[in-house]
């Protein structure tokens, strides 16, 4: 067996590699379950099919995917510009705080909830953007690695949230438990269907993905982002400001992640609690890679990733399997995908195969 | 908010029901489908504390009821949107009784309970009830009092160390009760708290224990998921008081005792009442009278006198002669929190955000 | 404060820094060659759980350490295979390792929660360990701690005093140029990533075999991420990594001391302090660009393929 570099990246493999990765993950997973003495086929069904058998299941999947998608779209923009922002988690948390503070202030209003909802969402965006702006500032002004600064800011954001719920945001009528008051019904995002929890945020997330697609494929700015990603020197040479691109991608990502955070507070959770982010900002990074950094891919990958969370719960419920299986699956999926990407630029030659090809 | 007192003779009735049940079963009731009971936990079982204590009870529950129930358990469920989804899933799966074991699940449980009026929900450590939502809690502070009493008796330095996590009411209640118990045995005893700002960080827990020991504490207890502080005490050759589950395995020589949560009697009662069709949404705080907070894992070096004295205190508690919190009690700022002779109600206990005067360490923030 | 208390504090603060020291030395060595592995947390957890399982089944903590090191080696090799051979993105691969390692460690460690082992006993170096105040802290620790110090010395020599160090730095600074100079870029990077894996796993094993000889899920509590931060703080210098690891080990204990002293410091502010400091350090380092010595490897996190 020999590896050989392709003359050109394989267009087929770009689409095929996620499928191959998924297949490899499924096969490995099945093998693990077989070793554990569980029937692989029914475990796999419970993991990947059962959660989405009905509309309710689908609606829950979409709800879980909404914050992932919002964060992932923002990160995708950063990664296209090769700005390795690991800080969507922190930006998300700031969004929960920004949105939460405004919403809680409006909790006792008599009317005007629609406006309050809008302002709270914008506040979440602004807070997330401000948090990302720190990364941009440090990179722009001091040339600090955005990977490192954004990781640090994630932890700082989490402590801020903990401080807020143990302190100023604590519900005065909540028996001193560290969480805010519940938001009134009118302050919550309208759901798409009265029976389901999936809310308007989904449309915003899909809109964001569409916007990303338009931006990168149709606009000059998108082109500039791409050039900047290749080389900031080239960007300067081409006559546009590399600094502006850096600030733009980070601000956009911060805004989207912040919005995702605000939507969690204004949507399914309905209050500020210490554990609002179930690691959405981190998971979104994987979603971007799974989705080939392409808007359509990201939507699909976001749905798949949300499915692994829900499917993992199903395995616990139906087979008594431990929750850690979910994380193992997610890690494995990413390993396989990253590895399968190799096939885009390389081909595997089996001995004898070349000769046959030559004859043909 | 008020606590529902359990009617007398309930235990007796339960035994009768238990004795009669095999008769029913023999009478052709085998066709009855098992009652589906589900548990949802926030922390991983793998952290070895709170969630594990519930899991131990669930296993005993399965043994007790056999084919009559079928249980499901999930751990590591994040509160918020995920908890609500899991609760809904459990209700839709046909579970008739669902236990949500973390405070953070309260509001999700309220919402889901509204949508599934036929399903019974039980939420641990909260304060909200609804038509089909009860709440239950162990009066662990009673166990804390007893452990504090024992700790003061064995302490030679007159100083007790307490590794705290977060200053939330549940933790503060424990510290205060432990201190009150210790002072009951030795009025001049000192209790020092070190806050580690984490539930599960083993290393921080150990560091806090080491420091407390270095400052003269010779009994160490903790309110964290991890048992690392117990190990630290064992290594240093001082006494330790475990929490949540029996932690004596971590200190085979110098363990004093563990204050374990025993959810089993509560769970048996709740499951039985659903089977019997008598379930009601109670605010159910259960303590020593049902052995829900129990002192287990006495170490090999504990003097018999200590065990006897603690047993005496426990009996007084069961008889109603001894209330852990009885005024006058003042906090660390000198403000009187409970007036002389007064006994705070459960609402005051559940929201206890103050620390008893004289405890060293203070409440952070 | 009396001498006994100081002696005890010294003893435990030195130990507290060791998991961080192991892991951040590994990060340092790998990053010097341009390998940025965000999978530290996952590797530490795997080291901790495998070390504990092997030690508790075999009764030999030494075997546990060995098994942990091998696990780390396997993870380092996996990282090398993916990023060097298959040219995957280092950031994504590292994150995948953290997620995978966290899940796998919880999975295999399930039956070991709530069990205890004796752990590695401290050595008592005769005479020296009886010295007042510092005797216990310096001469009555466990062998894994001395190994960490020896490894710190070793990496100092390797990075700053040997010909190898120049090669490693060259690869980390500009792999393309290093390749043209005839250096085996991929082999050096793979080797450093493997060493990094071993060190991270040893850091985890120190937790589960010495510091707190037990296993609980997620017991590293973010130390892998702190190690990444410490290397930045230290400006990629071995000596400063050693100092930084110990200072941070001490910080946790100081925090507790301050609480006891009645100095009101917000717990959350203290918890964010390392990360805030790290950002400050990054800013200061960038101002010191002229000094050259304190610099992040320019090729950090960038893939290199000799084919291109």
PDB file of C-alpha atoms in Angstrom, chain B residues 74-215:
ATOM      1  CA  UNK B  74     -29.335   8.583  33.812  1.00  0.00           C
ATOM      2  CA  UNK B  75     -26.456  10.556  35.213  1.00  0.00           C
ATOM      3  CA  UNK B  76     -24.564  13.571  33.949  1.00  0.00           C
ATOM      4  CA  UNK B  77     -27.698  15.354  32.751  1.00  0.00           C
ATOM      5  CA  UNK B  78     -27.022  19.105  32.596  1.00  0.00           C
ATOM      6  CA  UNK B  79     -29.805  21.180  34.184  1.00  0.00           C
ATOM      7  CA  UNK B  80     -31.715  23.421  31.819  1.00  0.00           C
ATOM      8  CA  UNK B  81     -32.860  22.537  28.335  1.00  0.00           C
ATOM      9  CA  UNK B  82     -31.320  19.078  28.431  1.00  0.00           C
ATOM     10  CA  UNK B  83     -32.941  18.144  31.721  1.00  0.00           C
ATOM     11  CA  UNK B  84     -36.338  19.081  30.367  1.00  0.00           C
ATOM     12  CA  UNK B  85     -35.816  16.934  27.287  1.00  0.00           C
ATOM     13  CA  UNK B  86     -34.724  13.946  29.339  1.00  0.00           C
ATOM     14  CA  UNK B  87     -37.646  14.322  31.753  1.00  0.00           C
ATOM     15  CA  UNK B  88     -40.044  14.499  28.816  1.00  0.00           C
ATOM     16  CA  UNK B  89     -38.475  11.454  27.247  1.00  0.00           C
ATOM     17  CA  UNK B  90     -38.763   9.533  30.503  1.00  0.00           C
ATOM     18  CA  UNK B  91     -42.426  10.532  30.850  1.00  0.00           C
ATOM     19  CA  UNK B  92     -43.179   9.594  27.260  1.00  0.00           C
ATOM     20  CA  UNK B  93     -41.451   6.249  27.730  1.00  0.00           C
ATOM     21  CA  UNK B  94     -44.156   5.309  30.184  1.00  0.00           C
ATOM     22  CA  UNK B  95     -42.348   5.888  33.464  1.00  0.00           C
ATOM     23  CA  UNK B  96     -44.989   6.485  36.098  1.00  0.00           C
ATOM     24  CA  UNK B  97     -42.710   7.831  38.795  1.00  0.00           C
ATOM     25  CA  UNK B  98     -39.728  10.016  38.018  1.00  0.00           C
ATOM     26  CA  UNK B  99     -37.113  11.194  40.509  1.00  0.00           C
ATOM     27  CA  UNK B 100     -35.095  14.277  39.573  1.00  0.00           C
ATOM     28  CA  UNK B 101     -32.265  14.335  42.075  1.00  0.00           C
ATOM     29  CA  UNK B 102     -30.620  17.706  41.644  1.00  0.00           C
ATOM     30  CA  UNK B 103     -31.720  21.147  42.746  1.00  0.00           C
ATOM     31  CA  UNK B 104     -31.070  22.492  39.237  1.00  0.00           C
ATOM     32  CA  UNK B 105     -33.826  20.269  37.818  1.00  0.00           C
ATOM     33  CA  UNK B 106     -36.602  21.998  39.726  1.00  0.00           C
ATOM     34  CA  UNK B 107     -37.995  24.317  37.096  1.00  0.00           C
ATOM     35  CA  UNK B 108     -37.741  21.706  34.350  1.00  0.00           C
ATOM     36  CA  UNK B 109     -39.639  19.298  36.563  1.00  0.00           C
ATOM     37  CA  UNK B 110     -42.350  21.904  37.138  1.00  0.00           C
ATOM     38  CA  UNK B 111     -42.799  22.422  33.407  1.00  0.00           C
ATOM     39  CA  UNK B 112     -42.762  18.766  32.429  1.00  0.00           C
ATOM     40  CA  UNK B 113     -45.063  17.801  35.294  1.00  0.00           C
ATOM     41  CA  UNK B 114     -47.634  20.211  33.942  1.00  0.00           C
ATOM     42  CA  UNK B 115     -47.562  18.477  30.559  1.00  0.00           C
ATOM     43  CA  UNK B 116     -47.805  14.943  31.964  1.00  0.00           C
ATOM     44  CA  UNK B 117     -50.494  15.147  34.652  1.00  0.00           C
ATOM     45  CA  UNK B 118     -50.696  11.358  35.039  1.00  0.00           C
ATOM     46  CA  UNK B 119     -47.005  10.895  35.751  1.00  0.00           C
ATOM     47  CA  UNK B 120     -45.746  11.402  39.290  1.00  0.00           C
ATOM     48  CA  UNK B 121     -42.634  13.544  39.669  1.00  0.00           C
ATOM     49  CA  UNK B 122     -40.416  13.840  42.706  1.00  0.00           C
ATOM     50  CA  UNK B 123     -37.705  16.462  42.986  1.00  0.00           C
ATOM     51  CA  UNK B 124     -34.919  16.275  45.549  1.00  0.00           C
ATOM     52  CA  UNK B 125     -33.748  19.279  47.563  1.00  0.00           C
ATOM     53  CA  UNK B 126     -36.040  21.920  46.093  1.00  0.00           C
ATOM     54  CA  UNK B 127     -39.018  23.860  47.372  1.00  0.00           C
ATOM     55  CA  UNK B 128     -41.713  23.758  44.671  1.00  0.00           C
ATOM     56  CA  UNK B 129     -44.594  21.335  44.546  1.00  0.00           C
ATOM     57  CA  UNK B 130     -47.496  20.870  42.129  1.00  0.00           C
ATOM     58  CA  UNK B 131     -50.436  18.524  41.705  1.00  0.00           C
ATOM     59  CA  UNK B 132     -48.153  15.752  40.472  1.00  0.00           C
ATOM     60  CA  UNK B 133     -44.819  17.037  41.730  1.00  0.00           C
ATOM     61  CA  UNK B 134     -43.529  16.326  45.181  1.00  0.00           C
ATOM     62  CA  UNK B 135     -40.241  17.354  46.729  1.00  0.00           C
ATOM     63  CA  UNK B 136     -38.093  15.418  49.149  1.00  0.00           C
ATOM     64  CA  UNK B 137     -34.971  16.015  51.106  1.00  0.00           C
ATOM     65  CA  UNK B 138     -32.912  14.280  53.730  1.00  0.00           C
ATOM     66  CA  UNK B 139     -32.372  16.144  56.966  1.00  0.00           C
ATOM     67  CA  UNK B 140     -28.668  15.584  56.598  1.00  0.00           C
ATOM     68  CA  UNK B 141     -28.058  18.331  59.136  1.00  0.00           C
ATOM     69  CA  UNK B 142     -29.181  15.889  61.820  1.00  0.00           C
ATOM     70  CA  UNK B 143     -26.438  13.507  60.782  1.00  0.00           C
ATOM     71  CA  UNK B 144     -24.061  16.433  60.680  1.00  0.00           C
ATOM     72  CA  UNK B 145     -24.963  17.352  64.236  1.00  0.00           C
ATOM     73  CA  UNK B 146     -24.292  13.818  65.413  1.00  0.00           C
ATOM     74  CA  UNK B 147     -20.988  13.636  63.543  1.00  0.00           C
ATOM     75  CA  UNK B 148     -19.981  17.009  64.970  1.00  0.00           C
ATOM     76  CA  UNK B 149     -20.797  15.674  68.426  1.00  0.00           C
ATOM     77  CA  UNK B 150     -18.587  12.641  67.852  1.00  0.00           C
ATOM     78  CA  UNK B 151     -15.830  14.758  66.315  1.00  0.00           C
ATOM     79  CA  UNK B 152     -15.672  17.060  69.325  1.00  0.00           C
ATOM     80  CA  UNK B 153     -15.494  14.034  71.614  1.00  0.00           C
ATOM     81  CA  UNK B 154     -12.468  12.520  69.888  1.00  0.00           C
ATOM     82  CA  UNK B 155     -10.667  15.790  69.131  1.00  0.00           C
ATOM     83  CA  UNK B 156      -7.619  16.415  71.269  1.00  0.00           C
ATOM     84  CA  UNK B 157      -6.620  19.735  69.743  1.00  0.00           C
ATOM     85  CA  UNK B 158     -10.096  21.188  70.094  1.00  0.00           C
ATOM     86  CA  UNK B 159     -10.133  22.128  66.435  1.00  0.00           C
ATOM     87  CA  UNK B 160     -12.240  20.615  63.651  1.00  0.00           C
ATOM     88  CA  UNK B 161     -11.591  21.156  59.927  1.00  0.00           C
ATOM     89  CA  UNK B 162     -14.342  21.414  57.337  1.00  0.00           C
ATOM     90  CA  UNK B 163     -13.694  21.405  53.571  1.00  0.00           C
ATOM     91  CA  UNK B 164     -16.535  23.352  51.957  1.00  0.00           C
ATOM     92  CA  UNK B 165     -17.462  23.624  48.291  1.00  0.00           C
ATOM     93  CA  UNK B 166     -19.834  26.495  47.574  1.00  0.00           C
ATOM     94  CA  UNK B 167     -21.577  28.628  50.211  1.00  0.00           C
ATOM     95  CA  UNK B 168     -25.100  27.546  49.239  1.00  0.00           C
ATOM     96  CA  UNK B 169     -27.761  26.865  51.887  1.00  0.00           C
ATOM     97  CA  UNK B 170     -27.312  23.102  51.877  1.00  0.00           C
ATOM     98  CA  UNK B 171     -23.610  23.420  52.664  1.00  0.00           C
ATOM     99  CA  UNK B 172     -24.037  26.192  55.233  1.00  0.00           C
ATOM    100  CA  UNK B 173     -26.757  24.213  56.984  1.00  0.00           C
ATOM    101  CA  UNK B 174     -24.330  21.324  57.290  1.00  0.00           C
ATOM    102  CA  UNK B 175     -21.539  23.472  58.680  1.00  0.00           C
ATOM    103  CA  UNK B 176     -23.823  25.103  61.226  1.00  0.00           C
ATOM    104  CA  UNK B 177     -25.307  21.808  62.367  1.00  0.00           C
ATOM    105  CA  UNK B 178     -21.872  20.216  62.661  1.00  0.00           C
ATOM    106  CA  UNK B 179     -20.696  23.153  64.754  1.00  0.00           C
ATOM    107  CA  UNK B 180     -23.784  23.068  66.973  1.00  0.00           C
ATOM    108  CA  UNK B 181     -23.294  19.347  67.512  1.00  0.00           C
ATOM    109  CA  UNK B 182     -19.609  19.801  68.290  1.00  0.00           C
ATOM    110  CA  UNK B 183     -20.337  22.605  70.755  1.00  0.00           C
ATOM    111  CA  UNK B 184     -22.946  20.446  72.439  1.00  0.00           C
ATOM    112  CA  UNK B 185     -20.204  17.967  73.267  1.00  0.00           C
ATOM    113  CA  UNK B 186     -17.441  20.518  73.957  1.00  0.00           C
ATOM    114  CA  UNK B 187     -18.569  24.151  74.202  1.00  0.00           C
ATOM    115  CA  UNK B 188     -15.152  25.618  73.434  1.00  0.00           C
ATOM    116  CA  UNK B 189     -14.513  23.581  70.282  1.00  0.00           C
ATOM    117  CA  UNK B 190     -13.338  25.456  67.173  1.00  0.00           C
ATOM    118  CA  UNK B 191     -14.544  24.725  63.640  1.00  0.00           C
ATOM    119  CA  UNK B 192     -12.593  26.024  60.673  1.00  0.00           C
ATOM    120  CA  UNK B 193     -13.934  26.004  57.095  1.00  0.00           C
ATOM    121  CA  UNK B 194     -11.833  26.126  53.930  1.00  0.00           C
ATOM    122  CA  UNK B 195     -13.764  26.822  50.736  1.00  0.00           C
ATOM    123  CA  UNK B 196     -12.460  25.187  47.566  1.00  0.00           C
ATOM    124  CA  UNK B 197     -15.063  26.576  45.166  1.00  0.00           C
ATOM    125  CA  UNK B 198     -15.617  23.236  43.464  1.00  0.00           C
ATOM    126  CA  UNK B 199     -17.616  20.049  44.061  1.00  0.00           C
ATOM    127  CA  UNK B 200     -15.250  17.588  42.515  1.00  0.00           C
ATOM    128  CA  UNK B 201     -11.687  18.918  42.449  1.00  0.00           C
ATOM    129  CA  UNK B 202      -9.867  16.181  44.341  1.00  0.00           C
ATOM    130  CA  UNK B 203      -6.566  18.034  44.563  1.00  0.00           C
ATOM    131  CA  UNK B 204      -8.026  21.237  45.959  1.00  0.00           C
ATOM    132  CA  UNK B 205      -9.963  19.165  48.422  1.00  0.00           C
ATOM    133  CA  UNK B 206      -6.799  17.481  49.564  1.00  0.00           C
ATOM    134  CA  UNK B 207      -4.912  20.779  49.803  1.00  0.00           C
ATOM    135  CA  UNK B 208      -7.653  22.267  51.930  1.00  0.00           C
ATOM    136  CA  UNK B 209      -7.572  19.256  54.248  1.00  0.00           C
ATOM    137  CA  UNK B 210      -3.770  19.411  54.518  1.00  0.00           C
ATOM    138  CA  UNK B 211      -3.918  23.062  55.428  1.00  0.00           C
ATOM    139  CA  UNK B 212      -6.635  22.569  58.017  1.00  0.00           C
ATOM    140  CA  UNK B 213      -4.611  19.775  59.564  1.00  0.00           C
ATOM    141  CA  UNK B 214      -1.484  21.918  59.545  1.00  0.00           C
ATOM    142  CA  UNK B 215      -3.397  24.575  61.434  1.00  0.00           C
TER     143      UNK B 215
END
